Short mmCIF file of N, CA, C and O in Angstrom, two decimals:
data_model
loop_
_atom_site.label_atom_id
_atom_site.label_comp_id
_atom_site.label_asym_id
_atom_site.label_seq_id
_atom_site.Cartn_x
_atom_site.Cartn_y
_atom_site.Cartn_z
N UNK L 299 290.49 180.59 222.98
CA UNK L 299 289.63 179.80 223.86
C UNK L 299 290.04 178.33 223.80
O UNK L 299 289.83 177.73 222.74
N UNK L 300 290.73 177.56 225.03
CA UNK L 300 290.54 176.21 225.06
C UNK L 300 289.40 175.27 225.14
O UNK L 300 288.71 175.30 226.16
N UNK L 301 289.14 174.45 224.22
CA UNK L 301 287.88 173.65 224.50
C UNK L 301 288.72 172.01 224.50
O UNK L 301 289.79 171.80 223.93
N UNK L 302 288.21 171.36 225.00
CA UNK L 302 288.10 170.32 225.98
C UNK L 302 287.05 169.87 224.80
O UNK L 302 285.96 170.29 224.41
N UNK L 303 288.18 168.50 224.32
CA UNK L 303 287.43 167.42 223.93
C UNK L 303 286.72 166.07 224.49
O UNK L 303 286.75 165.61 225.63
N UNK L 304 286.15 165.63 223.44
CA UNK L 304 285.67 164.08 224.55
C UNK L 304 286.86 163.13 224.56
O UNK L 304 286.64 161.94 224.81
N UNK L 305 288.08 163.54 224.31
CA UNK L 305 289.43 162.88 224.13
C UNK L 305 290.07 163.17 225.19
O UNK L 305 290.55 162.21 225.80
N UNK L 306 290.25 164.44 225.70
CA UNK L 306 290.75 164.85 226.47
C UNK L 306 290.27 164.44 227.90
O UNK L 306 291.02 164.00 228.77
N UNK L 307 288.66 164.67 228.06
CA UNK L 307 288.37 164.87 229.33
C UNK L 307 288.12 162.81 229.61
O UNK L 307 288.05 162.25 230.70
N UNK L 308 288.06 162.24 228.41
CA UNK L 308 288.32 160.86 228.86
C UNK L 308 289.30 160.34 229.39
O UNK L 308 289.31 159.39 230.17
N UNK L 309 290.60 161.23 228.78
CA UNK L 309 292.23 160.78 229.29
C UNK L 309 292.00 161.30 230.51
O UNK L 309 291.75 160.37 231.27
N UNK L 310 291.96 162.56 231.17
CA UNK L 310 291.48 163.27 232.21
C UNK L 310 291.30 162.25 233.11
O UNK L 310 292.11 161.94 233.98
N UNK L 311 289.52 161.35 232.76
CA UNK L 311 288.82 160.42 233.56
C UNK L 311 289.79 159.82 234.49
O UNK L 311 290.21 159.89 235.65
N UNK L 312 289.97 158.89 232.87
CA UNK L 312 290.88 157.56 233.28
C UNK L 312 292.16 157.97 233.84
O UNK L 312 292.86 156.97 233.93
N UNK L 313 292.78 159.02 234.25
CA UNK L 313 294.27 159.20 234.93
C UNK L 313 293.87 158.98 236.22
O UNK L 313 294.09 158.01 236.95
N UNK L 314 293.11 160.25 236.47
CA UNK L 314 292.29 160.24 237.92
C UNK L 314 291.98 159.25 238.57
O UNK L 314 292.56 158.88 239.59
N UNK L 315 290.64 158.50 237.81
CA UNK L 315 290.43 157.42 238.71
C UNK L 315 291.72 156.40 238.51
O UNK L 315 292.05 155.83 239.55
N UNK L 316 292.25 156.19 237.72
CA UNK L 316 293.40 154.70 238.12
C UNK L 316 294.18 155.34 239.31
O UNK L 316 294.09 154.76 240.39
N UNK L 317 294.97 156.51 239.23
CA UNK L 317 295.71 157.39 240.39
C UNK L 317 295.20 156.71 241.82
O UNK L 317 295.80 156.00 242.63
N UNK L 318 293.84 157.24 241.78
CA UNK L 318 292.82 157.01 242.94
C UNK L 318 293.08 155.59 243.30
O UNK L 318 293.90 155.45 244.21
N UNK L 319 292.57 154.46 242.77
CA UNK L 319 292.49 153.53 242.11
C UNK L 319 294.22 152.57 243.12
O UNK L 319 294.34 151.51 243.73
N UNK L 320 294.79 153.24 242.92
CA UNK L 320 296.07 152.93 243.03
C UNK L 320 296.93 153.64 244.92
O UNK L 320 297.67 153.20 245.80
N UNK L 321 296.20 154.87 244.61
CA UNK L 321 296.46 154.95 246.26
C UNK L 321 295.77 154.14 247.02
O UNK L 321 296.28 153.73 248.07
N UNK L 322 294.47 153.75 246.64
CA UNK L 322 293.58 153.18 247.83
C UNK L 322 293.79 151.98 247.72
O UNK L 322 293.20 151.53 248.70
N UNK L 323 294.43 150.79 246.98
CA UNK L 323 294.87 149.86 246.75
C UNK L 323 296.25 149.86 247.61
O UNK L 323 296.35 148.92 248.40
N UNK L 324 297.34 150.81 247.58
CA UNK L 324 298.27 150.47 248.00
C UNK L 324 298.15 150.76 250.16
O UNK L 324 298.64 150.24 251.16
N UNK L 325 297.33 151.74 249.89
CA UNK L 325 297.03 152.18 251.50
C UNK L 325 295.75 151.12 252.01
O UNK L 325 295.17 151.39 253.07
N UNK L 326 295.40 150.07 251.32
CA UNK L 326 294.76 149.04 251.94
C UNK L 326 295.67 147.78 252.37
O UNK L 326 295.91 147.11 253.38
N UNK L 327 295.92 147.81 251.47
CA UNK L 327 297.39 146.50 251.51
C UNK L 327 298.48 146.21 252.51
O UNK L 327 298.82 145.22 253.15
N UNK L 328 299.04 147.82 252.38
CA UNK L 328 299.96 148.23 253.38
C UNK L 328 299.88 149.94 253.96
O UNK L 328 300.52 150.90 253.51
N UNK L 329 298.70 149.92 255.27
CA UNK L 329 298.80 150.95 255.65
C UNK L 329 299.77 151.96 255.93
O UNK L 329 300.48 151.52 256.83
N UNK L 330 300.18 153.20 255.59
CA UNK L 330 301.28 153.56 255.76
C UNK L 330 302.20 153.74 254.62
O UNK L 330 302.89 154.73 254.39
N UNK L 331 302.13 152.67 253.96
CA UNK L 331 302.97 153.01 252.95
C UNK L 331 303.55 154.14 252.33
O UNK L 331 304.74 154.44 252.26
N UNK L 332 302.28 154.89 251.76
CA UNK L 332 302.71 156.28 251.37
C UNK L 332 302.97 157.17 252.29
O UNK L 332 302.92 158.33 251.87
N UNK L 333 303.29 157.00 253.66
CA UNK L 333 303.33 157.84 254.55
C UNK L 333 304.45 159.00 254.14
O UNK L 333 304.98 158.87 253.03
N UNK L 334 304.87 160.21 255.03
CA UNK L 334 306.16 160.52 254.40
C UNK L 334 307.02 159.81 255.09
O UNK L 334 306.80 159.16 256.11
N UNK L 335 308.36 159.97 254.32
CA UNK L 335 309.45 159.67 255.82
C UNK L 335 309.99 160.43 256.36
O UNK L 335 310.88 160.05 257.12
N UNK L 336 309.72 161.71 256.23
CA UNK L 336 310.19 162.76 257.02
C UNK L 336 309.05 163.60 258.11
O UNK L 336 307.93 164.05 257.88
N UNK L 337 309.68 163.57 259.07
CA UNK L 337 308.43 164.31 260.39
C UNK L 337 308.50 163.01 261.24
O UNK L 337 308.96 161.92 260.90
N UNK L 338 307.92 163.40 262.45
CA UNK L 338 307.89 161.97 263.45
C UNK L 338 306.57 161.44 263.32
O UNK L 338 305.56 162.09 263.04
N UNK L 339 306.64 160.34 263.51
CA UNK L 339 305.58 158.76 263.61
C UNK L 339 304.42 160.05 264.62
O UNK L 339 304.52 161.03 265.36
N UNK L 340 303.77 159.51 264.22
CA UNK L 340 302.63 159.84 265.04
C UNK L 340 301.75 158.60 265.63
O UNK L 340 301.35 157.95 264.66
N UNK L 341 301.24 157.98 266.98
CA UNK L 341 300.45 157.00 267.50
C UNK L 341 298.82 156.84 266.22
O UNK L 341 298.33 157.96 266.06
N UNK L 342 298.22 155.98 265.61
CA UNK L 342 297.51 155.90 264.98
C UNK L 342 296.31 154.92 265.76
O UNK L 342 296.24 153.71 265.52
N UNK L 343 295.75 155.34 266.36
CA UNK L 343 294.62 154.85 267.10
C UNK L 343 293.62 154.00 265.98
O UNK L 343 293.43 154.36 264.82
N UNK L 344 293.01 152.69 266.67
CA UNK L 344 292.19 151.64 266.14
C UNK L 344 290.78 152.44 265.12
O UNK L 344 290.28 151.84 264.17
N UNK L 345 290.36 153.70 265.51
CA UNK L 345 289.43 154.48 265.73
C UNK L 345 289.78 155.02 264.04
O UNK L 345 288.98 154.92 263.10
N UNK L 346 291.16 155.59 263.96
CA UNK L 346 291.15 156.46 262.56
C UNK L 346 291.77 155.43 261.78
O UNK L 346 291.63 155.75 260.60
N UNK L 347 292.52 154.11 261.91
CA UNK L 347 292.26 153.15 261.05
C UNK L 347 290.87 152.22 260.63
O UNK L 347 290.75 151.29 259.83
N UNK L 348 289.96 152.87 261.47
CA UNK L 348 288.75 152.18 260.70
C UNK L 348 288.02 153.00 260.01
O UNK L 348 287.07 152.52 259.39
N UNK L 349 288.32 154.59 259.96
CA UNK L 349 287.74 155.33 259.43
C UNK L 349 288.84 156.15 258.37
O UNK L 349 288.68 157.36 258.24
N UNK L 350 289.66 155.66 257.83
CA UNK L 350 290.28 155.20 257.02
C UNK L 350 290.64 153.80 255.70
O UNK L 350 291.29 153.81 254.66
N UNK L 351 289.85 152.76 256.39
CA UNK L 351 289.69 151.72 255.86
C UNK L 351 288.31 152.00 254.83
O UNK L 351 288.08 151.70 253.65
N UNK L 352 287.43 152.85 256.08
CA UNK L 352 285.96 153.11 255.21
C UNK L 352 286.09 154.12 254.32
O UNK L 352 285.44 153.99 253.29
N UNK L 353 287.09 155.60 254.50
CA UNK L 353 287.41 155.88 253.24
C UNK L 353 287.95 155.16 252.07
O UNK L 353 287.69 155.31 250.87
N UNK L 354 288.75 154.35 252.66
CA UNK L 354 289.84 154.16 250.99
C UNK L 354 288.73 152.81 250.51
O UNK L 354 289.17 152.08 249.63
N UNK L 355 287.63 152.55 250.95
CA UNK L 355 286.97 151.48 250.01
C UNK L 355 286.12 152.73 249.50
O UNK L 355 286.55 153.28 248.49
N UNK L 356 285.18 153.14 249.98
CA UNK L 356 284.70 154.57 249.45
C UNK L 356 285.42 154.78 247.94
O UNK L 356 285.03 154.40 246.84
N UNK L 357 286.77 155.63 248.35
CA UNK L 357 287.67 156.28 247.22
C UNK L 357 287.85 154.98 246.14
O UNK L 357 288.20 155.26 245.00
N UNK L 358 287.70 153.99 246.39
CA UNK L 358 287.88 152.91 245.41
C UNK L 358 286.77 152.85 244.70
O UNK L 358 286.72 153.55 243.68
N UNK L 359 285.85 152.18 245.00
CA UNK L 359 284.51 152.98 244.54
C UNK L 359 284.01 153.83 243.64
O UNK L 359 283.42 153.68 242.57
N UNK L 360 284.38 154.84 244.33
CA UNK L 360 284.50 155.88 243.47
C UNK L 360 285.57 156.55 242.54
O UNK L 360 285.35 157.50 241.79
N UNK L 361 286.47 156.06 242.68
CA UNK L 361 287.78 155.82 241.18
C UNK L 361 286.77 154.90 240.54
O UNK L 361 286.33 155.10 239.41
N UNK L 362 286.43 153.90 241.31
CA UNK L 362 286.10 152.67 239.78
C UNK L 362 285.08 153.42 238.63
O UNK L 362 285.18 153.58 237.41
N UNK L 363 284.02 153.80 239.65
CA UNK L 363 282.88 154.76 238.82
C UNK L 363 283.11 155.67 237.89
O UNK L 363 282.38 155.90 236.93
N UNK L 364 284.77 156.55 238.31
CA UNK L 364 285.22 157.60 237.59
C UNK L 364 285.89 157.05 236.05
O UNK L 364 285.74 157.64 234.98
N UNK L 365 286.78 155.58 236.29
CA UNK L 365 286.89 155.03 235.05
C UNK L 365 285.96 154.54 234.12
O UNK L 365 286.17 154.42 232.91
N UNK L 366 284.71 154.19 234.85
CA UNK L 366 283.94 153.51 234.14
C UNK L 366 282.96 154.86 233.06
O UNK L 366 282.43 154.49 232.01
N UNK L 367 282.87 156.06 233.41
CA UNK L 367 282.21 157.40 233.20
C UNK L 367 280.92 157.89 233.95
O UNK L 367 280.17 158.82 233.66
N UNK L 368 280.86 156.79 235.23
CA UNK L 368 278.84 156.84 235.86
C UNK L 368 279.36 158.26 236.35
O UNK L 368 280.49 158.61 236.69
N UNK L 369 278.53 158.74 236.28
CA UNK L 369 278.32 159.86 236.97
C UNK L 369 279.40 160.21 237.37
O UNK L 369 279.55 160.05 238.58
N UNK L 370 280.95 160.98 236.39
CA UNK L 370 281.47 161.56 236.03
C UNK L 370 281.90 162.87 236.93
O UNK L 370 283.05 162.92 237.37
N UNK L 371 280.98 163.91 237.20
CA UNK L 371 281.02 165.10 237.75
C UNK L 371 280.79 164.94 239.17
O UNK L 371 281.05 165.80 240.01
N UNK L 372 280.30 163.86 239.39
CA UNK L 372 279.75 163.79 240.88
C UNK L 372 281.06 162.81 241.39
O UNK L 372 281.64 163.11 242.43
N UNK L 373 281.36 161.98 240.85
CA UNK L 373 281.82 161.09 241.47
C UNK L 373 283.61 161.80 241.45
O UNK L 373 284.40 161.47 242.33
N UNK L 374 283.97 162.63 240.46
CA UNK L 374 285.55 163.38 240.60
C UNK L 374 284.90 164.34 241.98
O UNK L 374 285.60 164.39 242.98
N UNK L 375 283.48 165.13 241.97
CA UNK L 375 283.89 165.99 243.53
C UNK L 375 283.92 164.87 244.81
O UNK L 375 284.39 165.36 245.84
N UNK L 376 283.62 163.91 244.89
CA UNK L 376 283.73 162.69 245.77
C UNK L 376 284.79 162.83 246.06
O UNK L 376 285.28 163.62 246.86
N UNK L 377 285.58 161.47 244.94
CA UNK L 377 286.89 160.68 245.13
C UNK L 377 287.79 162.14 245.79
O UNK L 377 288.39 162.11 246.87
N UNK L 378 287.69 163.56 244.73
CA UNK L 378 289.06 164.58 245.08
C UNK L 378 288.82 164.60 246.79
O UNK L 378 289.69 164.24 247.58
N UNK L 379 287.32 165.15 247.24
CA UNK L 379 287.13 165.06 248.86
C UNK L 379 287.45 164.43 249.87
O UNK L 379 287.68 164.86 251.00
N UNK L 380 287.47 162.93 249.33
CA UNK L 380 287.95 161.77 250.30
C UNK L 380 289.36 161.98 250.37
O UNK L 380 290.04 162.07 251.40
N UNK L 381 289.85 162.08 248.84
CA UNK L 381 291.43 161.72 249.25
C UNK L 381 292.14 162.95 249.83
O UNK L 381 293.34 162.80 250.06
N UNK L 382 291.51 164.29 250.13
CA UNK L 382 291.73 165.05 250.90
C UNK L 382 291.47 164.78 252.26
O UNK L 382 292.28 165.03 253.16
N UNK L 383 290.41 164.30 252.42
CA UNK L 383 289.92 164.38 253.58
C UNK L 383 290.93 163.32 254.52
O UNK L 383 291.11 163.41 255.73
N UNK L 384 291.62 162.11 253.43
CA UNK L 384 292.17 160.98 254.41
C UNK L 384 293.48 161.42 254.24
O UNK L 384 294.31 161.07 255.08
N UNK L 385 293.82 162.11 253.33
CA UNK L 385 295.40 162.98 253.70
C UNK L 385 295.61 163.81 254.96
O UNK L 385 296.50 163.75 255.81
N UNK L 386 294.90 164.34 254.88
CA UNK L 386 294.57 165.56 255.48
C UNK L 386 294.55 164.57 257.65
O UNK L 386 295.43 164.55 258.51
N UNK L 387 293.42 164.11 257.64
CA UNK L 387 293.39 163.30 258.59
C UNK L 387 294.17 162.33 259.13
O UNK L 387 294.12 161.95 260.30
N UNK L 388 295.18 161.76 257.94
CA UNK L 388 296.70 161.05 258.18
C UNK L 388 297.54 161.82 258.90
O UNK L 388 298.19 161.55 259.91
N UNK L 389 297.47 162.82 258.27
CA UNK L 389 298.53 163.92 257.98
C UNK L 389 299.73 163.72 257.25
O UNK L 389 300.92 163.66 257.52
N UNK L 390 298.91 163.62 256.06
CA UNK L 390 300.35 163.01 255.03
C UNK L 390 300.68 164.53 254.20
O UNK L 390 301.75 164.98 253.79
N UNK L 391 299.62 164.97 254.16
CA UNK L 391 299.83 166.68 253.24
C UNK L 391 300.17 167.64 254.52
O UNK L 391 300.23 168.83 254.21
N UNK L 392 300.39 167.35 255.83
CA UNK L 392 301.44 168.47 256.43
C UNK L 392 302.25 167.95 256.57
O UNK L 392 303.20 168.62 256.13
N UNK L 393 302.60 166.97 256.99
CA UNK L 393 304.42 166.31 256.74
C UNK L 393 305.04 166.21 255.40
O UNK L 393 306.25 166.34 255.21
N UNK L 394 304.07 165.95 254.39
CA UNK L 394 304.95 165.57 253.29
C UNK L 394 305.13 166.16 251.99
O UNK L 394 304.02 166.21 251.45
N UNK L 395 306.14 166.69 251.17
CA UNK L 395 306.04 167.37 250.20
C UNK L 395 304.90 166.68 249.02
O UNK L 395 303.96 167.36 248.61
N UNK L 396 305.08 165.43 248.59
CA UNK L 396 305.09 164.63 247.46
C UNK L 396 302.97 164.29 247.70
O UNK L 396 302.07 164.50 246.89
N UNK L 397 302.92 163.78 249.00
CA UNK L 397 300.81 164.67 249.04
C UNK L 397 300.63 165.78 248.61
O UNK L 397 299.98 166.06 247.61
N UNK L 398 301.25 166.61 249.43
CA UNK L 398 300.75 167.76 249.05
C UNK L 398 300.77 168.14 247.44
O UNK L 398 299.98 169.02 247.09
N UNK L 399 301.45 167.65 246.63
CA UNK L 399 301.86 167.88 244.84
C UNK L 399 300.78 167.05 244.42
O UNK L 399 300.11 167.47 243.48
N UNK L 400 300.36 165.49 245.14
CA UNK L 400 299.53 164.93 244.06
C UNK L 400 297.93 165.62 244.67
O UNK L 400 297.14 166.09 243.84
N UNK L 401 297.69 165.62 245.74
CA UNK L 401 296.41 166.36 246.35
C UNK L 401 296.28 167.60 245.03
O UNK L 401 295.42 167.74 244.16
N UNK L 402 297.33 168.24 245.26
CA UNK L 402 297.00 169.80 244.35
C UNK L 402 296.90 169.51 242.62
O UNK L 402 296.26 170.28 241.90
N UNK L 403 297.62 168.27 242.06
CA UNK L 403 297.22 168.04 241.15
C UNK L 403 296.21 167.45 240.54
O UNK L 403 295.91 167.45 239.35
N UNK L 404 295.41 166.63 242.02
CA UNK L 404 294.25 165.95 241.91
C UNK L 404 292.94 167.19 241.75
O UNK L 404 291.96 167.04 241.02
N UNK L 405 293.13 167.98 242.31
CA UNK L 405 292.11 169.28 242.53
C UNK L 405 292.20 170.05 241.32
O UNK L 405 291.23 170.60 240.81
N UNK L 406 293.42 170.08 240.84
CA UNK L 406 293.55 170.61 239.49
C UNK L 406 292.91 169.59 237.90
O UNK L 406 292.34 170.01 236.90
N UNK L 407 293.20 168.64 238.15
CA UNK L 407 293.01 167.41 237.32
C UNK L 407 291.39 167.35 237.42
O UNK L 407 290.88 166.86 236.41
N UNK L 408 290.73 167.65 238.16
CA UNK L 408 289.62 167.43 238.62
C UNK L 408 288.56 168.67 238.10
O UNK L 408 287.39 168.48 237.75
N UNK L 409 289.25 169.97 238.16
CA UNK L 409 288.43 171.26 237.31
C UNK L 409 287.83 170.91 236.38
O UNK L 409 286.60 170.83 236.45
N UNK L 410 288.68 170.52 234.94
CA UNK L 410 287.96 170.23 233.99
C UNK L 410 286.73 169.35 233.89
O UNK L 410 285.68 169.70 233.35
N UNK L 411 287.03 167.77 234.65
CA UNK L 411 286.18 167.21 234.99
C UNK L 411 284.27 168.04 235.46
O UNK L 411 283.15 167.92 234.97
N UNK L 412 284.75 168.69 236.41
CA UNK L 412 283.83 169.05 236.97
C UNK L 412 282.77 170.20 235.98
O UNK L 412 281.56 170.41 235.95
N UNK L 413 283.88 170.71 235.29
CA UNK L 413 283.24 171.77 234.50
C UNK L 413 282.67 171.37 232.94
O UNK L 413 281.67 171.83 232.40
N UNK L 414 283.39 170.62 232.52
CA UNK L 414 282.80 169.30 231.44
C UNK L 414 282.48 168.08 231.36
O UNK L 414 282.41 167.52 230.27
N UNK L 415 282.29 167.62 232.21
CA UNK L 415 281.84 166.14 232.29
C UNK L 415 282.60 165.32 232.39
O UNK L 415 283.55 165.54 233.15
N UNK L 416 282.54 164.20 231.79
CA UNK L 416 283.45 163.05 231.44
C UNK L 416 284.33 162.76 230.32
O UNK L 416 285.35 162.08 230.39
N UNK L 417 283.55 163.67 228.63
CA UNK L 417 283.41 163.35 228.00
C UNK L 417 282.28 162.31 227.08
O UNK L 417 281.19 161.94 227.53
N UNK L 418 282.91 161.92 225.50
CA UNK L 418 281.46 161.51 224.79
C UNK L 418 282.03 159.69 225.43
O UNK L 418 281.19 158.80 225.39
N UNK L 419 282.80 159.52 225.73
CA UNK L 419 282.48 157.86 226.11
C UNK L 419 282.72 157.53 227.40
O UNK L 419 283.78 157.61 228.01
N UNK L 420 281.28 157.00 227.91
CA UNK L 420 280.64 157.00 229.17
C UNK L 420 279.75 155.86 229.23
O UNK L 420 278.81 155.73 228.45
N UNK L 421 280.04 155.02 230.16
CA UNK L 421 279.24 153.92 230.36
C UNK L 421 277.89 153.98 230.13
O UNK L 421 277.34 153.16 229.39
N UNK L 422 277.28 154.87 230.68
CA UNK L 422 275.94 155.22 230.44
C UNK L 422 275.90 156.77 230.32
O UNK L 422 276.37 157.44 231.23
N UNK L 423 275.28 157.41 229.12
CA UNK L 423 275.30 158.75 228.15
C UNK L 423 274.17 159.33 228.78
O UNK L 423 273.19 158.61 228.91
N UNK L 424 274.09 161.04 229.39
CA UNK L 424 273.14 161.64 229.72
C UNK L 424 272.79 161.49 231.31
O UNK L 424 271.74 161.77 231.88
N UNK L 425 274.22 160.87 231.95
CA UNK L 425 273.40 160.58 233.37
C UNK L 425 272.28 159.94 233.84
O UNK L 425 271.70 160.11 234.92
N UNK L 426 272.16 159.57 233.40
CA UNK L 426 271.26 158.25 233.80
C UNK L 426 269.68 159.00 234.12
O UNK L 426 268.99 158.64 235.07
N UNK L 427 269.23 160.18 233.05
CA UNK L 427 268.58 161.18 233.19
C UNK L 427 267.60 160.02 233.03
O UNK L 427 266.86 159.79 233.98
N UNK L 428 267.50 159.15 231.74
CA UNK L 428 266.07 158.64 231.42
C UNK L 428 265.74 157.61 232.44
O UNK L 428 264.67 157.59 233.05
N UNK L 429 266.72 156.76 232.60
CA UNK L 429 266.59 155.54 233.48
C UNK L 429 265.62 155.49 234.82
O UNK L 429 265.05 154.44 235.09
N UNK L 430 265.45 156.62 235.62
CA UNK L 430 265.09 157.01 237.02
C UNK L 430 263.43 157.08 236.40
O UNK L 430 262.50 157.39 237.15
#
């Protein structure tokens, strides 16, 4: 039986969200960037660059939350959704080999998360069960 320490699923955290962290940083900066370079240009209408802009602050967001440990389980099924959802809507995971590998490793990277938490060091311990 593998068990998943609070060592592990912290390294876990923190890969994820900086990853995150780091696409949505570089696809704010310079749209496109990660595009592939293989397949043809496609026209990118004003319409899915603004609904793109509102994902990748979103996915930032929610990387930051994922490093910090808030809400841990909620915030890895987030960030993995968005950055599917704005691949997916680019179309960077049907043109491109190298999405499609980090998408599938993000979804993978993201199991444990989901199924153990964050781990024992977490900005705030217990989900913020008492606070509310």
């Amino acid at each position: 039986m593998i068990v998943f320490g609070g060592s592990c699923c912290l390294s876990v955290r923190v890969l994820l969200g900086v990853s995150y962290l780091i696409v949505a940083a570089l696809e704010m900066v310079a749209p496109g960037a990660l595009a592939p370079a293989s397949g043809d240009p496609f026209l990118r209408s004003p319409d899915l660059e603004l609904k793109s802009a509102i994902a990748l602050l979103i996915l930032a967001v929610a990387a930051s939350w994922l490093v910090l440990g808030i809400r841990t389980r909620v915030m890895a099924l987030l960030s993995v959704a968005l950055l599917l959802g704005f691949a997916w809507s680019n179309h960077y995971i049907q043109t491109g080999g190298v999405w499609a590998i980090y998408a599938a490793s993000a979804v993978i990277l993201s199991g444990p998360l989901l199924r153990f938490g964050g781990g024992r060091h977490a900005l705030v311990k217990g989900a913020w069960q008492g606070l509310a």
